[in-house]
Short mmCIF file of C-alpha atoms and ligand atoms in Angstrom, two decimals:
data_model
loop_
_atom_site.label_atom_id
_atom_site.label_comp_id
_atom_site.label_asym_id
_atom_site.label_seq_id
_atom_site.Cartn_x
_atom_site.Cartn_y
_atom_site.Cartn_z
CA MET D 76 -18.34 38.02 -1.24
CA GLN D 77 -15.99 40.23 -2.46
CA ILE D 78 -13.34 41.33 0.03
CA ALA D 79 -11.04 44.30 0.20
CA PHE D 80 -8.36 45.82 2.07
CA ALA D 81 -7.62 49.16 2.90
CA ALA D 82 -5.38 51.49 4.77
CA GLN D 83 -7.79 54.29 6.48
CA ARG D 84 -11.70 53.74 7.96
CA PRO D 85 -13.70 54.71 5.51
CA ALA D 86 -15.16 58.01 7.23
CA ASP D 87 -19.16 56.92 5.97
CA ALA D 88 -18.94 53.50 6.57
CA ALA D 89 -23.07 52.22 6.68
CA VAL D 90 -21.59 49.62 8.50
CA LEU D 91 -18.69 49.34 11.31
CA ALA D 92 -17.78 46.36 12.18
CA LEU D 93 -14.84 46.18 15.60
CA PRO D 94 -13.10 43.65 17.08
CA ILE D 95 -13.32 43.44 20.94
CA ARG D 96 -11.11 40.85 23.26
CA GLN D 97 -12.60 38.23 25.79
CA GLY D 98 -13.40 41.17 29.24
CA ALA D 99 -11.89 44.38 26.65
CA ALA D 100 -13.72 47.39 27.31
CA PRO D 101 -14.73 48.96 24.03
CA THR D 102 -13.23 52.17 24.62
CA GLY D 103 -12.06 54.71 21.94
CA LEU D 104 -13.24 53.36 19.06
CA ILE D 105 -15.59 55.37 17.94
CA GLU D 106 -15.74 58.86 18.16
CA GLY D 107 -18.18 60.16 21.51
CA GLY D 108 -18.55 56.45 21.35
CA ASP D 109 -17.73 55.19 24.50
CA ALA D 110 -20.98 55.59 26.87
CA LEU D 111 -23.40 54.16 24.28
CA LEU D 112 -20.82 51.08 23.55
CA ALA D 113 -19.99 50.76 26.74
CA ALA D 114 -24.51 50.50 27.59
CA ALA D 115 -24.97 48.22 24.02
CA ALA D 116 -22.30 45.94 25.18
CA THR D 117 -23.53 45.60 28.31
CA ALA D 118 -27.13 45.61 27.51
CA GLN D 119 -26.31 42.70 25.05
CA ARG D 120 -24.18 40.69 28.14
CA PHE D 121 -21.69 40.97 25.35
CA ALA D 122 -18.35 40.12 26.99
CA GLY D 123 -16.35 39.07 23.80
CA GLU D 124 -15.79 35.59 23.64
CA ALA D 125 -15.32 34.57 20.88
CA GLY D 126 -18.31 34.61 17.69
CA SER D 127 -20.25 36.37 20.14
CA VAL D 128 -21.30 39.61 18.25
CA ALA D 129 -23.37 43.46 19.84
CA GLU D 130 -24.74 45.90 17.47
CA VAL D 131 -25.17 49.65 18.33
CA TYR D 132 -27.23 51.81 15.96
CA VAL D 133 -25.06 55.47 16.51
CA PRO D 134 -26.03 58.63 14.97
CA GLN D 135 -24.21 59.66 11.01
CA GLY D 136 -25.02 62.75 9.74
CA GLU D 137 -28.84 63.25 8.88
CA GLY D 138 -29.53 59.06 9.13
CA ALA D 139 -26.97 56.20 11.57
CA GLN D 140 -24.29 53.61 11.25
CA ARG D 141 -24.57 50.77 12.42
CA VAL D 142 -22.01 49.56 14.76
CA LEU D 143 -20.92 45.06 15.60
CA LEU D 144 -19.04 44.64 18.12
CA LEU D 145 -17.17 41.50 17.36
CA GLY D 146 -15.57 39.57 20.25
CA VAL D 147 -12.32 37.93 19.54
CA GLY D 148 -11.97 35.67 22.52
CA ASP D 149 -8.11 35.84 24.02
CA GLY D 150 -6.96 37.55 20.79
CA ALA D 151 -5.77 34.01 19.11
CA ASP D 152 -5.82 33.51 14.93
CA ALA D 153 -8.87 31.63 15.45
CA GLY D 154 -10.36 34.09 17.44
CA PHE D 155 -10.34 36.05 14.50
CA GLU D 156 -11.59 33.77 12.00
CA ARG D 157 -15.14 33.60 14.14
CA ALA D 158 -15.06 36.98 14.00
CA GLY D 159 -14.87 37.73 11.09
CA GLY D 160 -17.80 34.55 10.17
CA ALA D 161 -19.94 35.41 13.19
CA LEU D 162 -20.06 38.75 10.73
CA THR D 163 -21.07 37.98 7.32
CA ALA D 164 -23.24 35.25 9.81
CA ARG D 165 -25.66 37.59 11.10
CA LEU D 166 -25.48 40.49 7.47
CA LEU D 167 -24.95 37.63 5.39
CA THR D 168 -28.55 38.24 4.51
CA SER D 169 -29.89 41.66 6.28
CA GLY D 170 -29.30 44.35 3.61
CA ALA D 171 -26.48 45.30 4.49
CA ALA D 172 -24.13 45.47 1.31
CA ASP D 173 -21.30 47.14 2.27
CA ALA D 174 -19.05 46.03 5.69
CA VAL D 175 -15.81 47.84 7.26
CA ALA D 176 -14.55 46.04 10.11
CA ASP D 177 -11.42 48.09 10.98
CA LEU D 178 -8.58 45.62 11.99
CA SER D 179 -5.96 48.70 11.86
CA GLY D 180 -3.66 47.53 14.55
CA VAL D 181 -3.71 43.91 14.53
CA ALA D 182 -0.79 40.93 13.35
CA PRO D 183 -1.17 40.42 9.57
CA LEU D 184 -2.35 36.40 9.97
CA ALA D 185 -5.58 37.25 12.42
CA ALA D 186 -6.74 39.56 9.81
CA ALA D 187 -6.20 37.57 7.01
CA ARG D 188 -7.89 34.47 9.16
CA PHE D 189 -10.49 36.63 10.29
CA ALA D 190 -11.07 38.06 6.34
CA ALA D 191 -11.64 34.47 5.82
CA GLY D 192 -14.18 34.19 8.13
CA VAL D 193 -15.69 36.23 6.55
CA ALA D 194 -15.43 35.07 2.52
CA GLN D 195 -15.92 31.19 4.19
CA ARG D 196 -19.06 31.54 5.95
CA ALA D 197 -20.78 33.20 2.85
CA TRP D 198 -20.22 30.18 0.43
CA ARG D 199 -23.51 29.01 -0.07
CA PHE D 200 -25.69 27.05 -2.74
CA ASP D 201 -28.56 28.68 -4.38
CA GLU D 202 -28.43 27.06 -8.13
CA TYR D 203 -31.33 24.96 -7.55
CA ARG D 204 -33.20 27.66 -5.26
CA THR D 205 -35.91 29.60 -8.19
CA LYS D 206 -38.20 30.53 -5.31
CA LEU D 207 -35.72 31.73 -3.05
CA PRO D 208 -37.85 34.79 -0.62
CA GLU D 209 -35.73 38.08 -1.07
CA THR D 210 -35.96 38.52 2.33
CA GLN D 211 -33.46 34.96 2.45
CA LYS D 212 -31.61 35.57 -0.62
CA PRO D 213 -27.68 37.12 0.56
CA THR D 214 -26.78 40.45 -0.02
CA LEU D 215 -23.30 41.78 1.82
CA ALA D 216 -21.50 41.88 -1.35
CA ARG D 217 -18.09 43.55 -0.06
CA VAL D 218 -16.19 43.66 3.02
CA THR D 219 -13.62 46.04 3.42
CA ILE D 220 -11.07 44.70 6.31
CA VAL D 221 -8.69 48.02 7.49
CA GLY D 222 -6.34 46.58 8.52
CA ASP D 223 -2.90 45.08 6.92
CA ASP D 224 -3.24 42.41 3.91
CA ALA D 225 0.02 40.75 3.65
CA ASP D 226 -1.21 36.77 4.75
CA TRP D 227 -4.36 37.43 2.80
CA SER D 228 -3.05 35.38 -0.15
CA GLY D 229 -2.03 32.42 1.24
CA ARG D 230 -5.56 32.05 3.10
CA GLU D 231 -8.25 33.83 -0.10
CA ALA D 232 -5.83 30.61 -1.78
CA VAL D 233 -7.64 28.05 1.72
CA THR D 234 -10.19 30.05 0.82
CA LYS D 235 -10.72 28.86 -1.89
CA GLY D 236 -10.36 25.50 -1.52
CA LEU D 237 -12.91 24.83 1.05
CA ALA D 238 -14.93 26.33 -1.75
CA LEU D 239 -14.31 23.77 -3.80
CA ALA D 240 -14.81 20.86 -1.81
CA ARG D 241 -17.98 22.40 -0.46
CA LEU D 242 -19.62 22.47 -3.86
CA LEU D 243 -18.94 19.06 -5.20
CA ALA D 244 -19.78 18.22 -1.05
CA THR D 245 -22.70 19.62 -2.26
CA LEU D 246 -23.60 18.44 -5.56
CA PRO D 247 -26.38 16.25 -5.94
CA PRO D 248 -25.54 12.88 -7.09
CA ASN D 249 -27.17 12.52 -10.21
CA ILE D 250 -25.09 15.84 -11.68
CA LEU D 251 -21.65 14.33 -9.64
CA TYR D 252 -20.24 10.97 -11.07
CA PRO D 253 -17.50 10.35 -11.04
CA GLU D 254 -16.81 11.51 -14.67
CA SER D 255 -18.43 15.25 -13.63
CA PHE D 256 -16.52 15.34 -10.69
CA VAL D 257 -12.95 15.22 -12.40
CA GLU D 258 -14.73 17.15 -14.96
CA ARG D 259 -14.87 20.54 -12.42
CA VAL D 260 -11.42 19.44 -11.11
CA LEU D 261 -10.30 19.72 -13.78
CA ALA D 262 -11.84 23.33 -14.40
CA ALA D 263 -11.93 24.88 -11.01
CA VAL D 264 -7.39 23.54 -10.91
CA ASP D 265 -6.77 25.02 -15.07
CA GLY D 266 -3.98 27.05 -16.01
CA LEU D 267 -2.94 26.81 -11.84
CA GLY D 268 0.19 23.76 -13.53
CA LEU D 269 -1.02 20.97 -11.84
CA GLU D 270 0.22 18.30 -13.47
CA VAL D 271 -3.29 15.75 -14.50
CA THR D 272 -3.28 11.80 -14.69
CA VAL D 273 -6.72 10.62 -15.38
CA LEU D 274 -7.57 6.48 -15.29
CA GLY D 275 -10.17 5.42 -17.58
CA GLU D 276 -11.81 1.81 -16.68
CA ARG D 277 -8.98 0.85 -19.63
CA GLU D 278 -6.14 1.67 -17.24
CA LEU D 279 -7.99 1.14 -14.53
CA THR D 280 -8.22 -2.72 -16.19
CA ASP D 281 -5.06 -2.95 -17.36
CA LEU D 282 -4.05 -1.53 -13.50
CA GLY D 283 -5.32 -4.49 -12.08
CA ALA D 284 -7.68 -2.59 -10.05
CA GLY D 285 -9.73 -5.18 -8.97
CA ALA D 286 -10.88 -3.76 -5.74
CA LEU D 287 -12.22 -0.57 -6.60
CA LEU D 288 -13.22 -1.49 -9.87
CA GLY D 289 -15.69 -4.33 -7.94
CA VAL D 290 -17.19 -1.87 -6.17
CA SER D 291 -18.26 0.13 -9.24
CA GLN D 292 -18.94 -2.31 -11.49
CA GLY D 293 -23.20 -2.26 -9.89
CA SER D 294 -23.53 1.55 -11.70
CA ARG D 295 -24.19 2.82 -15.03
CA ARG D 296 -21.44 5.89 -14.36
CA GLU D 297 -18.23 4.76 -15.11
CA ALA D 298 -15.24 4.46 -12.67
CA ARG D 299 -12.64 6.98 -12.82
CA VAL D 300 -8.91 8.17 -10.48
CA LEU D 301 -7.72 11.64 -10.62
CA ALA D 302 -4.74 12.37 -10.14
CA LEU D 303 -2.99 16.46 -9.54
CA LYS D 304 0.45 16.28 -9.03
CA TRP D 305 1.60 19.78 -7.92
CA LEU D 306 5.92 19.87 -7.67
CA GLY D 307 6.74 23.72 -5.91
CA GLY D 308 9.33 21.80 -4.28
CA ALA D 309 12.69 21.15 -4.90
CA ALA D 310 13.43 18.81 -7.70
CA ASP D 311 14.60 16.37 -5.19
CA ALA D 312 11.84 17.48 -2.35
CA PRO D 313 10.04 13.83 -1.41
CA LEU D 314 6.85 14.11 -2.44
CA THR D 315 3.56 13.26 0.53
CA ALA D 316 0.31 11.62 -1.31
CA LEU D 317 -3.12 13.20 -0.29
CA VAL D 318 -6.07 9.87 -1.74
CA GLY D 319 -9.51 10.55 -1.04
CA LYS D 320 -12.10 8.84 -1.08
CA GLY D 321 -14.80 9.59 -3.88
CA VAL D 322 -18.09 7.45 -3.91
CA THR D 323 -20.04 10.15 -5.08
CA PHE D 324 -22.17 7.74 -4.18
CA ASP D 325 -22.94 5.58 -2.16
CA THR D 326 -26.10 3.26 -1.95
CA GLY D 327 -23.79 0.27 0.26
CA GLY D 328 -24.18 -2.06 -3.34
CA ILE D 329 -26.38 -5.16 -2.85
CA SER D 330 -25.73 -4.84 1.05
CA ILE D 331 -27.83 -2.05 0.46
CA LYS D 332 -28.48 0.30 2.65
CA PRO D 333 -32.07 1.63 5.47
CA ALA D 334 -33.83 4.50 2.47
CA ALA D 335 -33.75 6.52 5.86
CA GLY D 336 -31.35 9.24 5.45
CA MET D 337 -29.99 7.45 2.48
CA GLU D 338 -29.42 10.11 0.55
CA ASP D 339 -25.77 11.34 2.52
CA MET D 340 -24.61 9.44 0.84
CA LYS D 341 -24.51 11.76 -2.27
CA TRP D 342 -21.49 12.94 0.12
CA ASP D 343 -19.27 10.25 0.25
CA MET D 344 -16.48 12.19 -1.73
CA GLY D 345 -15.91 14.72 0.88
CA GLY D 346 -12.12 12.92 1.10
CA ALA D 347 -12.23 13.14 -2.65
CA ALA D 348 -13.21 16.78 -2.54
CA ALA D 349 -10.98 18.21 0.50
CA VAL D 350 -8.19 16.83 -1.41
CA ALA D 351 -9.59 18.30 -4.64
CA GLY D 352 -9.46 21.52 -2.21
CA ALA D 353 -5.83 20.65 -0.50
CA MET D 354 -4.34 21.07 -4.82
CA LEU D 355 -6.83 23.78 -6.06
CA SER D 356 -5.27 25.58 -2.38
CA LEU D 357 -1.99 23.95 -2.63
CA ALA D 358 -1.32 25.27 -6.80
CA THR D 359 -3.44 29.23 -5.84
CA ARG D 360 -0.85 29.94 -3.16
CA LYS D 361 2.30 28.12 -4.71
CA ALA D 362 3.09 26.32 -2.00
CA LYS D 363 6.83 25.13 -1.69
CA ALA D 364 6.30 21.44 -1.76
CA ASN D 365 5.68 18.32 -4.60
CA VAL D 366 2.43 17.27 -3.39
CA ILE D 367 0.65 14.12 -5.25
CA GLY D 368 -4.10 14.15 -4.40
CA VAL D 369 -5.45 10.95 -5.98
CA MET D 370 -8.78 10.53 -5.72
CA GLY D 371 -10.57 7.38 -6.10
CA LEU D 372 -14.17 7.72 -7.96
CA VAL D 373 -16.47 4.98 -7.58
CA GLU D 374 -20.48 5.32 -7.28
CA ASN D 375 -21.75 2.49 -5.49
CA MET D 376 -25.02 1.62 -7.40
CA PRO D 377 -26.89 -2.25 -6.69
CA ASP D 378 -27.72 -4.17 -10.40
CA GLY D 379 -28.04 -6.98 -11.91
CA ASN D 380 -23.28 -6.78 -12.79
CA ALA D 381 -23.01 -5.74 -9.21
CA GLN D 382 -20.72 -7.08 -7.14
CA ARG D 383 -21.56 -9.36 -4.45
CA PRO D 384 -21.30 -10.53 -0.97
CA GLY D 385 -19.08 -13.43 -1.42
CA ASP D 386 -17.40 -12.43 -4.19
CA VAL D 387 -13.27 -12.58 -3.89
CA VAL D 388 -11.76 -9.96 -5.87
CA THR D 389 -8.13 -8.78 -6.63
CA SER D 390 -6.23 -5.55 -5.76
CA MET D 391 -3.57 -4.23 -7.62
CA SER D 392 -0.80 -4.45 -5.12
CA GLY D 393 -2.21 -8.66 -5.81
CA GLN D 394 -3.94 -9.33 -2.47
CA THR D 395 -6.78 -10.90 -2.40
CA ILE D 396 -9.84 -9.27 -0.62
CA GLU D 397 -12.96 -11.24 0.51
CA VAL D 398 -16.58 -8.84 0.04
CA ILE D 399 -18.26 -9.91 3.13
CA ASN D 400 -20.79 -7.11 2.36
CA THR D 401 -19.85 -4.77 -0.10
CA ASP D 402 -21.36 -1.08 1.48
CA ALA D 403 -17.76 -1.26 3.35
CA GLU D 404 -16.45 -0.25 0.13
CA GLY D 405 -14.74 2.63 0.64
CA ARG D 406 -11.47 0.86 1.43
CA LEU D 407 -11.81 -0.68 -1.47
CA VAL D 408 -11.41 1.95 -4.31
CA LEU D 409 -9.10 3.58 -1.02
CA CYS D 410 -6.69 0.40 -0.79
CA ASP D 411 -6.12 0.65 -4.79
CA CYS D 412 -5.29 3.98 -4.90
CA ILE D 413 -2.97 3.70 -2.11
CA THR D 414 -0.63 0.77 -4.43
CA TRP D 415 -1.16 2.71 -7.26
CA VAL D 416 0.46 6.37 -6.36
CA GLN D 417 3.07 3.64 -4.19
CA ASN D 418 3.93 2.29 -7.62
CA THR D 419 3.53 4.97 -9.50
CA HIS D 420 5.06 7.67 -7.67
CA LYS D 421 7.05 6.91 -4.58
CA PRO D 422 5.69 9.15 -2.22
CA VAL D 423 7.41 8.72 1.59
CA ARG D 424 4.23 9.32 3.25
CA ILE D 425 0.99 9.47 2.60
CA VAL D 426 -2.29 10.53 4.19
CA ASP D 427 -5.70 9.09 2.75
CA LEU D 428 -8.98 10.68 4.01
CA ALA D 429 -12.38 9.03 3.87
CA THR D 430 -16.04 8.93 4.90
CA LEU D 431 -15.34 5.80 5.67
CA THR D 432 -17.32 4.53 8.71
CA GLY D 433 -20.67 4.84 10.46
CA ALA D 434 -18.81 3.88 13.40
CA MET D 435 -16.49 6.95 13.71
CA ILE D 436 -19.34 9.47 14.17
CA VAL D 437 -20.20 6.52 17.20
CA SER D 438 -17.24 7.47 18.67
CA LEU D 439 -16.71 10.71 17.86
CA GLY D 440 -19.63 12.67 16.72
CA ASN D 441 -19.09 15.80 15.06
CA GLU D 442 -16.07 17.02 17.15
CA TYR D 443 -13.09 15.65 15.65
CA GLY D 444 -12.40 13.48 12.60
CA GLY D 445 -10.59 9.55 14.23
CA LEU D 446 -6.40 9.58 13.31
CA PHE D 447 -4.83 6.60 12.39
CA SER D 448 -1.06 6.41 11.61
CA ASN D 449 1.89 3.88 11.62
CA ASP D 450 3.92 6.97 12.08
CA ASP D 451 4.08 9.09 15.84
CA ALA D 452 6.11 12.10 13.52
CA LEU D 453 3.17 12.21 11.39
CA ALA D 454 -0.20 11.70 13.96
CA ASP D 455 1.71 14.53 15.90
CA GLN D 456 2.10 16.91 12.46
CA LEU D 457 -1.52 16.17 11.95
CA LEU D 458 -2.97 16.79 14.99
CA THR D 459 -1.37 19.82 15.51
CA ALA D 460 -2.06 21.07 12.32
CA GLY D 461 -5.87 20.65 13.39
CA ARG D 462 -5.86 22.47 16.27
CA ALA D 463 -4.63 25.11 14.27
CA THR D 464 -6.67 24.82 12.18
CA GLY D 465 -9.65 24.03 13.53
CA ASP D 466 -10.21 21.06 11.81
CA LYS D 467 -9.67 18.78 14.45
CA LEU D 468 -8.50 15.25 14.80
CA TRP D 469 -8.09 12.92 17.80
CA ARG D 470 -5.74 9.74 17.01
CA PHE D 471 -6.81 5.65 17.10
CA PRO D 472 -5.08 2.84 17.84
CA LEU D 473 -4.14 0.03 15.20
CA ALA D 474 -3.00 -3.51 16.39
CA ASP D 475 -1.59 -6.42 15.44
CA ALA D 476 -4.75 -7.34 18.00
CA TYR D 477 -6.86 -5.20 15.18
CA ASP D 478 -5.33 -7.13 12.81
CA LYS D 479 -6.30 -10.55 12.93
CA LEU D 480 -9.90 -9.47 12.78
CA ILE D 481 -9.91 -9.25 8.54
CA ASP D 482 -8.35 -12.02 8.31
CA SER D 483 -10.73 -14.46 5.82
CA PRO D 484 -10.76 -18.46 5.09
CA ILE D 485 -10.75 -18.18 1.26
CA ALA D 486 -8.85 -15.07 0.54
CA ASP D 487 -5.96 -13.03 2.31
CA MET D 488 -7.94 -10.43 4.02
CA LYS D 489 -12.35 -9.92 4.04
CA ASN D 490 -13.19 -6.45 3.57
CA VAL D 491 -15.02 -6.43 7.68
CA GLY D 492 -14.11 -6.97 10.45
CA PRO D 493 -17.01 -8.32 13.91
CA ARG D 494 -19.60 -5.59 14.98
CA GLY D 495 -16.85 -3.78 17.45
CA ALA D 496 -13.92 -1.70 16.51
CA GLY D 497 -15.43 -0.66 12.24
CA SER D 498 -12.95 1.88 12.06
CA ILE D 499 -10.06 0.29 13.37
CA THR D 500 -10.59 -2.68 11.29
CA ALA D 501 -11.03 -0.43 8.36
CA ALA D 502 -7.70 1.49 9.10
CA GLN D 503 -5.76 -1.78 9.36
CA PHE D 504 -7.49 -2.73 6.12
CA LEU D 505 -5.81 0.21 4.65
CA LYS D 506 -2.61 -0.49 6.73
CA ARG D 507 -2.63 -4.15 4.28
CA PHE D 508 -1.89 -1.96 1.58
CA VAL D 509 1.06 0.73 2.75
CA ASP D 510 4.55 -0.42 1.51
CA ASP D 511 7.38 -0.68 4.19
CA GLY D 512 8.97 2.89 4.81
CA VAL D 513 6.38 4.74 4.15
CA ALA D 514 4.63 6.53 6.66
CA TRP D 515 0.91 6.23 6.45
CA ALA D 516 -1.86 8.37 8.02
CA HIS D 517 -5.47 7.95 7.82
CA LEU D 518 -8.21 10.94 9.18
CA ASP D 519 -11.81 8.77 8.75
CA ILE D 520 -13.63 11.89 8.84
CA ALA D 521 -17.78 10.20 8.30
CA GLY D 522 -18.59 12.68 11.19
CA MET D 523 -17.23 16.06 9.48
CA VAL D 524 -17.94 16.33 6.17
CA TRP D 525 -21.72 17.64 6.53
CA ALA D 526 -22.99 19.54 9.53
CA ASP D 527 -26.71 19.83 10.19
CA LYS D 528 -26.24 22.69 11.55
CA ASP D 529 -24.29 26.77 11.65
CA GLY D 530 -21.20 26.87 12.61
CA ALA D 531 -18.70 29.48 13.70
CA THR D 532 -16.90 29.51 9.55
CA TRP D 533 -19.95 27.07 7.86
CA ALA D 534 -23.54 27.25 7.56
CA LYS D 535 -25.17 23.56 7.96
CA GLY D 536 -24.42 21.48 4.84
CA ALA D 537 -20.99 21.27 3.26
CA THR D 538 -17.89 22.20 5.55
CA GLY D 539 -14.74 21.68 3.41
CA TYR D 540 -13.51 19.78 6.73
CA GLY D 541 -9.83 18.08 6.22
CA VAL D 542 -8.43 21.01 3.37
CA ARG D 543 -7.60 23.46 5.65
CA VAL D 544 -5.69 20.98 7.89
CA LEU D 545 -4.02 19.16 4.91
CA ASP D 546 -3.53 23.19 3.69
CA ARG D 547 -1.25 23.63 7.26
CA PHE D 548 0.04 20.50 7.63
CA VAL D 549 1.53 20.53 3.49
CA ALA D 550 2.94 24.39 4.57
CA ASP D 551 4.21 22.94 8.16
CA VAL D 552 5.87 20.24 6.86
CA CYS D 553 7.12 19.94 3.33
CA GLU D 554 7.61 23.57 2.69
CA GLN D 555 11.14 24.25 2.12
N1 LIG Q 1338 -19.97 5.88 3.46
C1 LIG Q 1338 -20.19 4.74 4.85
C2 LIG Q 1338 -19.42 5.99 5.22
C3 LIG Q 1338 -20.23 6.43 6.43
C4 LIG Q 1338 -22.25 6.14 7.34
C5 LIG Q 1338 -20.16 8.24 6.69
C6 LIG Q 1338 -22.93 7.01 7.56
C7 LIG Q 1338 -20.66 8.96 6.74
C8 LIG Q 1338 -21.98 8.78 7.76
C9 LIG Q 1338 -19.08 3.99 5.28
O1 LIG Q 1338 -19.01 3.58 3.45
C10 LIG Q 1338 -19.73 2.56 5.29
O2 LIG Q 1338 -20.99 2.24 4.34
N2 LIG Q 1338 -20.40 1.99 5.82
C11 LIG Q 1338 -19.98 0.57 7.24
C12 LIG Q 1338 -18.91 -0.06 6.75
C13 LIG Q 1338 -19.79 -1.30 7.80
C14 LIG Q 1338 -20.49 -2.21 6.17
C15 LIG Q 1338 -18.07 -2.27 8.20
C16 LIG Q 1338 -20.71 1.01 7.88
O3 LIG Q 1338 -20.38 2.32 8.47
O4 LIG Q 1338 -22.41 1.30 8.09
MN1 LIG Q 1339 -20.73 2.00 2.44
ZN1 LIG Q 1340 -19.36 5.00 1.54
#
């Protein structure tokens, strides 16, 4: 999808989209069209609600112009983003190739959010669909926005980051595994000036990453840790670490998962995908902040070499872990990534993202990601960024009483607690690896990475959740 900005409305647009606030009358928008637009709005019960659309054809020369009224709600930026998404949803496979959206007089940020909605809603993945009927193929190739493009480049960067995150989450697990995840991400960020570190199994063994490697040992695929460092801030500005769970497929290991729905576990790398997408966005828009993104990449498989329930592994921190359930693998991957980034890069704050627990979906469904933090200010900053971007978060408690539940009789801790509070005990596990003085937040995004129905700015499938909230958090909190 190509997005262009223009200063003037072209005279002959085949499709013209016009934003309307909730309750506003669609007047003065097209010459001599007031009565027609008002009638069309009424007939379609269109009231300008964000994301709603009314459609009408008006005479144009010998033919007709297709006019879309796009509701933007109260006119907040988020409403414009929804409206952009609604435009694409309506037109993507409609036969129209070009559309013009007249946003003259709209503030630059709202126009940019609109453009972002247009572009983000157009993302799809048809590479393996060799028999897609012509009528289901996208036709919309270009949207011209009449308006101010001053804020577009920043939103365009985020849109690129989202596309990368969605692609990674969508690719099938025979194609996307730790090594190929690294290749894909490095190709996507090539030339942007990110400092790259790739840890292979030799390095991880030497570093003592026993928890991460234990998860990987039942797989034919080799584990990797990928780190991308963006130094766009002052040399003495603090470093923020983003850490992502990248389990490229989670069978559960020896504690194997039931067959039904197991294919979903190809997107068990959604946390790492969000980190990759956020780093792409930050480097593309040259964010004035110092940020390192760390992705822990493994495949969790059962074979003759796989780790067993009851095994005790030694993490990079030196702390020992009794592996009660090999399906609680995400925390085993993340703990070594957290230790590594603290030891080697000394970040002042860490935000980790992971599709960590099914219990999170029981708690919050698919509307909010769970937030856990040892720092109230960091938690509030993330909640605020979440609200602003639509990547919504809800905070859960941490407490010593939950921490006790993962004490082990044979090792320093076990990797699962009792049945209750499964998302919280998972967070407590991670907290044991966070150094004193480091502000840390954990986002359990198990319910957010994949959608089984269309959203405002995504088609059903990978959402790219996490990219927008991370980008915004960095903009608000880490940039000078
Ligand atoms: N990747 C899963 C969590 C998950 C489940 C994410 C469904 C998205 C959708 C994670 O590795 C896992 O298996 N967690 C276990 C933990 C349990 C064994 C304590 C779970 O939630 O069942
Ligand atoms: Mn698992
Ligand atoms: Zn998992």
